[in-house]
Amino acid sequence: MELLANMELFVAVAKAKGFRRAAEILEMPNSTLSRRIADLERLVGVRLFHRTTRKVELTEAGQAYFRRCEGIVAEAHIAHEALLERAEQPSGVLRVSMPVDLAIYYLAPALKEFGERYPLIDFELDLTPRRIDLVADGFDCAIRMGEPVSMPASLIAKPIGLLPRHLCASATYLAGAPPLRHPRDLAEHQCLLIQAPLRQQAQWTLISETETITVAAKGRYAMNNVGLSRMMAILGMGVAVSAGRETPEDIAAGLQCVLPGWRFAPIPVYAVIESRLIPSRVRLFINHINESLAAHA
């Protein structure tokens, strides 16, 4: 058992590309981690890491050992958690990176439900806009929006839903604005633009049951945050792009769907995972988010 435990520590250091970062993820003293890896090296009889003051790299033997150990450690975790799942008690820390707006406006209720269903799971949620290194930063998965970008071969992008998009505005804004019966009428309206770069000409492509039309969206306000756009729409500052259904809070604030017969192409949502061998808590979480997104369709 001590050998397997040390193999797990070795895999963690290799993935984090450093002892200090691995120690933070594992929540153990750096000195203890270094000693355990040294014990493992003495046991196998070869040096597994090149250590310098600037970085830590796997030796050639370490690379070969890592390829075998990674699968062994993953299988051990799966076997252990399968027993817990059979007892309906998945546990551990679930580390997830998610887009800010998706988490706040659409996934917060799903997180509450999931946490109540599995009380032995703790959560570390990263909502910063930075691009994370799933492996080195120690995350179990990342939820992302849009078409998957290029990623390392070791990662898998698993589709988990489509987020529908439509236009919305407040009753206050609509009462003082020209009629809005067709996408062409948007030329007479203030459009709240979500785009990057901000000075780029915005094109909105809307789809009905029989027609697709692209219009030039113009407005005084351009931004790169959906939450701000939503708040501006509630304040009566223009027409915004909304995803999912209006919440009771949106409706109470006077926000309503406009051009109800027209929609944008939905946004793909996917989960990025390290391999198909994932702990039960991660698999259950991804399935739960998939069900939650389906409810917004």
mmCIF file of C-alpha atoms in Angstrom:
data_model
loop_
_atom_site.group_PDB
_atom_site.id
_atom_site.type_symbol
_atom_site.label_atom_id
_atom_site.label_comp_id
_atom_site.label_asym_id
_atom_site.label_seq_id
_atom_site.Cartn_x
_atom_site.Cartn_y
_atom_site.Cartn_z
ATOM 1 C CA MET A 1 0.000 0.000 0.000
ATOM 2 C CA GLU A 2 2.898 2.372 0.723
ATOM 3 C CA LEU A 3 4.276 1.731 -2.767
ATOM 4 C CA LEU A 4 0.918 2.640 -4.365
ATOM 5 C CA ALA A 5 0.663 5.757 -2.184
ATOM 6 C CA ASN A 6 4.141 6.881 -3.217
ATOM 7 C CA MET A 7 3.344 6.166 -6.854
ATOM 8 C CA GLU A 8 0.350 8.477 -6.504
ATOM 9 C CA LEU A 9 2.602 11.214 -5.106
ATOM 10 C CA PHE A 10 5.045 10.668 -7.972
ATOM 11 C CA VAL A 11 2.252 11.074 -10.521
ATOM 12 C CA ALA A 12 1.096 14.270 -8.796
ATOM 13 C CA VAL A 13 4.587 15.816 -8.929
ATOM 14 C CA ALA A 14 4.991 14.847 -12.583
ATOM 15 C CA LYS A 15 1.654 16.406 -13.522
ATOM 16 C CA ALA A 16 2.246 19.571 -11.506
ATOM 17 C CA LYS A 17 5.794 19.834 -12.898
ATOM 18 C CA GLY A 18 7.107 20.745 -9.478
ATOM 19 C CA PHE A 19 7.180 19.688 -5.842
ATOM 20 C CA ARG A 20 5.822 22.923 -4.400
ATOM 21 C CA ARG A 21 2.739 23.028 -6.643
ATOM 22 C CA ALA A 22 2.088 19.322 -6.079
ATOM 23 C CA ALA A 23 2.394 19.783 -2.315
ATOM 24 C CA GLU A 24 -0.208 22.563 -2.454
ATOM 25 C CA ILE A 25 -2.613 20.386 -4.428
ATOM 26 C CA LEU A 26 -2.042 17.401 -2.127
ATOM 27 C CA GLU A 27 -2.209 19.635 0.980
ATOM 28 C CA MET A 28 0.940 18.163 2.499
ATOM 29 C CA PRO A 29 4.325 19.641 3.495
ATOM 30 C CA ASN A 30 6.796 20.020 0.674
ATOM 31 C CA SER A 31 9.491 18.366 2.795
ATOM 32 C CA THR A 32 7.308 15.302 3.338
ATOM 33 C CA LEU A 33 6.556 15.033 -0.370
ATOM 34 C CA SER A 34 10.262 15.290 -1.273
ATOM 35 C CA ARG A 35 11.142 12.588 1.268
ATOM 36 C CA ARG A 36 8.454 10.218 -0.039
ATOM 37 C CA ILE A 37 9.643 10.646 -3.636
ATOM 38 C CA ALA A 38 13.225 10.043 -2.510
ATOM 39 C CA ASP A 39 12.058 6.833 -0.795
ATOM 40 C CA LEU A 40 10.401 5.740 -4.051
ATOM 41 C CA GLU A 41 13.581 6.455 -6.044
ATOM 42 C CA ARG A 42 15.633 4.374 -3.609
ATOM 43 C CA LEU A 43 13.112 1.559 -3.910
ATOM 44 C CA VAL A 44 13.090 1.468 -7.726
ATOM 45 C CA GLY A 45 16.824 2.141 -7.889
ATOM 46 C CA VAL A 46 16.765 4.962 -10.450
ATOM 47 C CA ARG A 47 16.421 8.745 -10.383
ATOM 48 C CA LEU A 48 12.948 9.771 -11.525
ATOM 49 C CA PHE A 49 13.383 13.551 -11.639
ATOM 50 C CA HIS A 50 16.009 16.055 -12.737
ATOM 51 C CA ARG A 51 15.894 18.698 -10.000
ATOM 52 C CA THR A 52 17.257 22.236 -10.466
ATOM 53 C CA THR A 53 16.547 25.509 -8.686
ATOM 54 C CA ARG A 54 14.303 26.562 -11.573
ATOM 55 C CA LYS A 55 12.363 23.466 -12.584
ATOM 56 C CA VAL A 56 11.710 19.785 -12.106
ATOM 57 C CA GLU A 57 11.678 17.424 -15.097
ATOM 58 C CA LEU A 58 11.209 13.703 -15.508
ATOM 59 C CA THR A 59 14.261 11.672 -16.384
ATOM 60 C CA GLU A 60 14.016 9.206 -19.255
ATOM 61 C CA ALA A 61 13.359 6.436 -16.728
ATOM 62 C CA GLY A 62 10.890 8.703 -14.949
ATOM 63 C CA GLN A 63 8.928 9.246 -18.152
ATOM 64 C CA ALA A 64 8.595 5.513 -18.729
ATOM 65 C CA TYR A 65 7.641 4.954 -15.080
ATOM 66 C CA PHE A 66 5.073 7.778 -15.236
ATOM 67 C CA ARG A 67 3.314 6.251 -18.236
ATOM 68 C CA ARG A 68 2.743 3.043 -16.276
ATOM 69 C CA CYS A 69 2.045 4.608 -12.890
ATOM 70 C CA GLU A 70 -0.544 7.065 -14.191
ATOM 71 C CA GLY A 71 -2.823 4.257 -15.353
ATOM 72 C CA ILE A 72 -2.261 2.186 -12.214
ATOM 73 C CA VAL A 73 -3.095 5.096 -9.903
ATOM 74 C CA ALA A 74 -6.193 6.008 -11.951
ATOM 75 C CA GLU A 75 -7.441 2.420 -11.883
ATOM 76 C CA ALA A 76 -6.890 2.235 -8.119
ATOM 77 C CA HIS A 77 -8.963 5.371 -7.589
ATOM 78 C CA ILE A 78 -11.717 4.100 -9.862
ATOM 79 C CA ALA A 79 -11.839 0.775 -8.015
ATOM 80 C CA HIS A 80 -11.988 2.523 -4.634
ATOM 81 C CA GLU A 81 -14.664 4.986 -5.668
ATOM 82 C CA ALA A 82 -16.726 2.277 -7.356
ATOM 83 C CA LEU A 83 -17.166 0.723 -3.911
ATOM 84 C CA LEU A 84 -18.153 4.099 -2.466
ATOM 85 C CA GLU A 85 -20.571 4.658 -5.324
ATOM 86 C CA ARG A 86 -22.130 1.259 -4.703
ATOM 87 C CA ALA A 87 -22.693 2.422 -1.171
ATOM 88 C CA GLU A 88 -24.108 5.674 -2.683
ATOM 89 C CA GLN A 89 -21.480 7.742 -0.927
ATOM 90 C CA PRO A 90 -19.101 9.296 -3.504
ATOM 91 C CA SER A 91 -16.695 11.573 -1.680
ATOM 92 C CA GLY A 92 -13.592 13.712 -2.037
ATOM 93 C CA VAL A 93 -12.777 17.171 -3.353
ATOM 94 C CA LEU A 94 -14.174 18.124 -6.760
ATOM 95 C CA ARG A 95 -12.031 20.784 -8.457
ATOM 96 C CA VAL A 96 -13.759 22.438 -11.426
ATOM 97 C CA SER A 97 -13.012 25.457 -13.613
ATOM 98 C CA MET A 98 -16.064 27.173 -15.147
ATOM 99 C CA PRO A 99 -16.916 30.369 -17.074
ATOM 100 C CA VAL A 100 -18.067 33.110 -14.694
ATOM 101 C CA ASP A 101 -21.401 33.912 -16.334
ATOM 102 C CA LEU A 102 -22.356 30.295 -17.006
ATOM 103 C CA ALA A 103 -21.696 29.414 -13.362
ATOM 104 C CA ILE A 104 -23.513 32.397 -11.845
ATOM 105 C CA TYR A 105 -26.582 32.579 -14.064
ATOM 106 C CA TYR A 106 -27.192 28.967 -15.067
ATOM 107 C CA LEU A 107 -25.230 26.454 -12.998
ATOM 108 C CA ALA A 108 -25.602 27.793 -9.447
ATOM 109 C CA PRO A 109 -28.923 25.928 -8.897
ATOM 110 C CA ALA A 110 -27.370 22.759 -10.342
ATOM 111 C CA LEU A 111 -24.423 23.075 -7.951
ATOM 112 C CA LYS A 112 -26.832 23.400 -5.033
ATOM 113 C CA GLU A 113 -28.784 20.301 -6.091
ATOM 114 C CA PHE A 114 -25.625 18.272 -6.670
ATOM 115 C CA GLY A 115 -24.158 19.297 -3.307
ATOM 116 C CA GLU A 116 -27.343 18.311 -1.508
ATOM 117 C CA ARG A 117 -27.475 14.956 -3.294
ATOM 118 C CA TYR A 118 -23.836 14.099 -2.456
ATOM 119 C CA PRO A 119 -23.024 15.610 0.952
ATOM 120 C CA LEU A 120 -19.585 13.933 1.208
ATOM 121 C CA ILE A 121 -18.228 15.825 -1.807
ATOM 122 C CA ASP A 122 -16.452 19.155 -1.229
ATOM 123 C CA PHE A 123 -15.992 21.725 -3.982
ATOM 124 C CA GLU A 124 -13.208 23.984 -5.253
ATOM 125 C CA LEU A 125 -14.651 26.142 -8.044
ATOM 126 C CA ASP A 126 -12.413 28.378 -10.175
ATOM 127 C CA LEU A 127 -14.400 31.103 -11.962
ATOM 128 C CA THR A 128 -11.521 33.249 -13.137
ATOM 129 C CA PRO A 129 -11.337 33.989 -16.885
ATOM 130 C CA ARG A 130 -7.755 32.729 -17.117
ATOM 131 C CA ARG A 131 -6.922 29.715 -19.263
ATOM 132 C CA ILE A 132 -6.003 26.944 -16.845
ATOM 133 C CA ASP A 133 -3.665 23.987 -17.202
ATOM 134 C CA LEU A 134 -6.048 21.207 -16.231
ATOM 135 C CA VAL A 135 -3.283 18.808 -15.237
ATOM 136 C CA ALA A 136 -0.652 21.073 -13.696
ATOM 137 C CA ASP A 137 -3.239 23.115 -11.759
ATOM 138 C CA GLY A 138 -4.853 19.992 -10.331
ATOM 139 C CA PHE A 139 -8.408 20.347 -11.699
ATOM 140 C CA ASP A 140 -10.702 17.362 -12.202
ATOM 141 C CA CYS A 141 -12.465 18.993 -15.138
ATOM 142 C CA ALA A 142 -13.179 22.291 -16.831
ATOM 143 C CA ILE A 143 -16.525 23.417 -18.224
ATOM 144 C CA ARG A 144 -16.122 25.466 -21.400
ATOM 145 C CA MET A 145 -18.390 27.248 -23.902
ATOM 146 C CA GLY A 146 -18.037 27.544 -27.675
ATOM 147 C CA GLU A 147 -16.391 25.210 -30.131
ATOM 148 C CA PRO A 148 -13.496 23.267 -28.537
ATOM 149 C CA VAL A 149 -10.121 24.828 -29.248
ATOM 150 C CA SER A 150 -6.991 22.811 -29.897
ATOM 151 C CA MET A 151 -5.802 21.019 -26.795
ATOM 152 C CA PRO A 152 -3.202 18.415 -25.829
ATOM 153 C CA ALA A 153 -3.873 14.853 -26.955
ATOM 154 C CA SER A 154 -4.055 13.811 -23.290
ATOM 155 C CA LEU A 155 -7.278 15.819 -22.816
ATOM 156 C CA ILE A 156 -10.792 14.952 -23.941
ATOM 157 C CA ALA A 157 -13.591 17.436 -24.750
ATOM 158 C CA LYS A 158 -16.916 15.805 -23.882
ATOM 159 C CA PRO A 159 -20.066 17.588 -25.220
ATOM 160 C CA ILE A 160 -22.556 18.082 -22.394
ATOM 161 C CA GLY A 161 -25.175 20.425 -23.808
ATOM 162 C CA LEU A 162 -26.296 23.318 -25.960
ATOM 163 C CA LEU A 163 -27.235 26.684 -24.497
ATOM 164 C CA PRO A 164 -29.954 28.382 -26.593
ATOM 165 C CA ARG A 165 -29.700 32.137 -27.199
ATOM 166 C CA HIS A 166 -32.310 34.773 -27.973
ATOM 167 C CA LEU A 167 -32.857 38.506 -27.615
ATOM 168 C CA CYS A 168 -34.255 40.227 -24.558
ATOM 169 C CA ALA A 169 -35.038 43.734 -23.360
ATOM 170 C CA SER A 170 -36.864 45.398 -20.490
ATOM 171 C CA ALA A 171 -40.460 46.556 -20.683
ATOM 172 C CA THR A 172 -39.232 50.070 -19.856
ATOM 173 C CA TYR A 173 -36.901 50.129 -22.871
ATOM 174 C CA LEU A 174 -39.488 48.670 -25.251
ATOM 175 C CA ALA A 175 -42.136 51.199 -24.177
ATOM 176 C CA GLY A 176 -39.993 54.075 -25.438
ATOM 177 C CA ALA A 177 -38.384 52.385 -28.449
ATOM 178 C CA PRO A 178 -39.552 51.878 -32.061
ATOM 179 C CA PRO A 179 -41.537 48.685 -32.813
ATOM 180 C CA LEU A 180 -39.443 45.504 -32.917
ATOM 181 C CA ARG A 181 -41.237 42.950 -35.094
ATOM 182 C CA HIS A 182 -38.434 41.679 -37.359
ATOM 183 C CA PRO A 183 -34.614 41.465 -37.079
ATOM 184 C CA ARG A 184 -34.341 44.283 -39.637
ATOM 185 C CA ASP A 185 -35.959 46.575 -37.053
ATOM 186 C CA LEU A 186 -32.835 46.231 -34.890
ATOM 187 C CA ALA A 187 -31.279 48.981 -37.033
ATOM 188 C CA GLU A 188 -33.462 51.420 -35.059
ATOM 189 C CA HIS A 189 -32.466 50.038 -31.660
ATOM 190 C CA GLN A 190 -29.609 50.207 -29.178
ATOM 191 C CA CYS A 191 -27.945 46.781 -29.247
ATOM 192 C CA LEU A 192 -25.866 45.737 -26.241
ATOM 193 C CA LEU A 193 -22.901 44.118 -27.935
ATOM 194 C CA ILE A 194 -20.929 41.147 -26.607
ATOM 195 C CA GLN A 195 -17.775 40.927 -28.664
ATOM 196 C CA ALA A 196 -13.991 40.907 -28.724
ATOM 197 C CA PRO A 197 -12.275 42.968 -29.952
ATOM 198 C CA LEU A 198 -14.749 45.579 -28.779
ATOM 199 C CA ARG A 199 -14.367 47.909 -31.778
ATOM 200 C CA GLN A 200 -15.104 45.217 -34.339
ATOM 201 C CA GLN A 201 -18.324 45.540 -36.379
ATOM 202 C CA ALA A 202 -20.955 43.242 -34.822
ATOM 203 C CA GLN A 203 -23.070 40.924 -36.949
ATOM 204 C CA TRP A 204 -26.080 39.157 -35.442
ATOM 205 C CA THR A 205 -27.340 36.075 -37.317
ATOM 206 C CA LEU A 206 -30.867 35.136 -36.297
ATOM 207 C CA ILE A 207 -32.760 31.996 -37.299
ATOM 208 C CA SER A 208 -36.507 31.374 -37.593
ATOM 209 C CA GLU A 209 -38.320 28.232 -38.712
ATOM 210 C CA THR A 210 -38.103 29.348 -42.355
ATOM 211 C CA GLU A 211 -35.408 31.996 -42.636
ATOM 212 C CA THR A 212 -31.897 32.980 -41.571
ATOM 213 C CA ILE A 213 -30.928 36.651 -41.591
ATOM 214 C CA THR A 214 -27.748 38.522 -40.637
ATOM 215 C CA VAL A 215 -28.058 42.118 -39.484
ATOM 216 C CA ALA A 216 -25.503 44.733 -38.484
ATOM 217 C CA ALA A 217 -25.933 45.224 -34.730
ATOM 218 C CA LYS A 218 -25.145 48.752 -33.608
ATOM 219 C CA GLY A 219 -25.118 50.356 -30.201
ATOM 220 C CA ARG A 220 -23.259 52.668 -27.882
ATOM 221 C CA TYR A 221 -22.169 49.896 -25.505
ATOM 222 C CA ALA A 222 -19.837 47.011 -26.368
ATOM 223 C CA MET A 223 -18.486 44.677 -23.687
ATOM 224 C CA ASN A 224 -17.049 41.217 -23.100
ATOM 225 C CA ASN A 225 -19.235 40.196 -20.156
ATOM 226 C CA VAL A 226 -22.686 38.627 -20.384
ATOM 227 C CA GLY A 227 -23.589 39.571 -16.821
ATOM 228 C CA LEU A 228 -23.036 43.282 -17.490
ATOM 229 C CA SER A 229 -25.055 43.071 -20.704
ATOM 230 C CA ARG A 230 -27.930 41.450 -18.814
ATOM 231 C CA MET A 231 -27.865 44.135 -16.115
ATOM 232 C CA MET A 232 -27.834 46.899 -18.735
ATOM 233 C CA ALA A 233 -30.864 45.327 -20.409
ATOM 234 C CA ILE A 234 -32.701 45.229 -17.073
ATOM 235 C CA LEU A 235 -31.859 48.937 -16.634
ATOM 236 C CA GLY A 236 -33.541 49.697 -19.958
ATOM 237 C CA MET A 237 -30.370 50.515 -21.915
ATOM 238 C CA GLY A 238 -30.994 48.352 -24.968
ATOM 239 C CA VAL A 239 -31.517 44.913 -26.502
ATOM 240 C CA ALA A 240 -29.240 42.133 -25.234
ATOM 241 C CA VAL A 241 -28.391 38.579 -26.197
ATOM 242 C CA SER A 242 -29.616 36.166 -23.523
ATOM 243 C CA ALA A 243 -28.921 32.469 -23.040
ATOM 244 C CA GLY A 244 -31.367 29.960 -21.609
ATOM 245 C CA ARG A 245 -34.718 30.921 -20.211
ATOM 246 C CA GLU A 246 -35.471 34.102 -18.305
ATOM 247 C CA THR A 247 -35.312 33.410 -14.589
ATOM 248 C CA PRO A 248 -38.069 34.480 -12.158
ATOM 249 C CA GLU A 249 -35.683 37.244 -11.067
ATOM 250 C CA ASP A 250 -35.333 38.427 -14.683
ATOM 251 C CA ILE A 251 -39.097 38.500 -15.154
ATOM 252 C CA ALA A 252 -39.625 40.335 -11.867
ATOM 253 C CA ALA A 253 -37.080 42.925 -13.037
ATOM 254 C CA GLY A 254 -39.086 43.477 -16.233
ATOM 255 C CA LEU A 255 -36.834 41.562 -18.622
ATOM 256 C CA GLN A 256 -38.650 39.783 -21.449
ATOM 257 C CA CYS A 257 -37.914 37.901 -24.642
ATOM 258 C CA VAL A 258 -38.199 39.934 -27.860
ATOM 259 C CA LEU A 259 -38.551 38.605 -31.402
ATOM 260 C CA PRO A 260 -39.723 35.260 -29.899
ATOM 261 C CA GLY A 261 -39.825 33.558 -33.298
ATOM 262 C CA TRP A 262 -36.101 34.153 -33.829
ATOM 263 C CA ARG A 263 -33.064 32.544 -32.221
ATOM 264 C CA PHE A 264 -29.284 32.554 -32.480
ATOM 265 C CA ALA A 265 -27.405 29.309 -33.049
ATOM 266 C CA PRO A 266 -27.003 27.657 -29.619
ATOM 267 C CA ILE A 267 -23.641 27.702 -27.842
ATOM 268 C CA PRO A 268 -21.994 24.282 -27.351
ATOM 269 C CA VAL A 269 -20.996 23.506 -23.767
ATOM 270 C CA TYR A 270 -18.443 20.791 -23.062
ATOM 271 C CA ALA A 271 -16.437 19.312 -20.240
ATOM 272 C CA VAL A 272 -12.668 18.939 -20.563
ATOM 273 C CA ILE A 273 -11.310 15.912 -18.722
ATOM 274 C CA GLU A 274 -7.906 14.290 -18.567
ATOM 275 C CA SER A 275 -8.933 10.786 -19.567
ATOM 276 C CA ARG A 276 -11.918 8.492 -19.799
ATOM 277 C CA LEU A 277 -10.906 6.989 -16.449
ATOM 278 C CA ILE A 278 -12.413 9.624 -14.189
ATOM 279 C CA PRO A 279 -13.504 9.391 -10.530
ATOM 280 C CA SER A 280 -17.184 8.756 -9.916
ATOM 281 C CA ARG A 281 -17.700 12.219 -8.396
ATOM 282 C CA VAL A 282 -16.480 13.791 -11.651
ATOM 283 C CA ARG A 283 -18.624 11.543 -13.841
ATOM 284 C CA LEU A 284 -21.697 12.196 -11.682
ATOM 285 C CA PHE A 285 -21.053 15.950 -11.766
ATOM 286 C CA ILE A 286 -20.729 16.049 -15.562
ATOM 287 C CA ASN A 287 -23.952 14.034 -15.939
ATOM 288 C CA HIS A 288 -25.738 16.396 -13.556
ATOM 289 C CA ILE A 289 -24.599 19.498 -15.480
ATOM 290 C CA ASN A 290 -25.749 17.821 -18.689
ATOM 291 C CA GLU A 291 -29.228 17.358 -17.200
ATOM 292 C CA SER A 292 -29.287 20.934 -15.929
ATOM 293 C CA LEU A 293 -28.367 22.391 -19.324
ATOM 294 C CA ALA A 294 -31.048 20.268 -20.981
ATOM 295 C CA ALA A 295 -33.595 21.958 -18.701
ATOM 296 C CA HIS A 296 -32.554 25.371 -20.094
ATOM 297 C CA ALA A 297 -33.106 24.286 -23.696
#
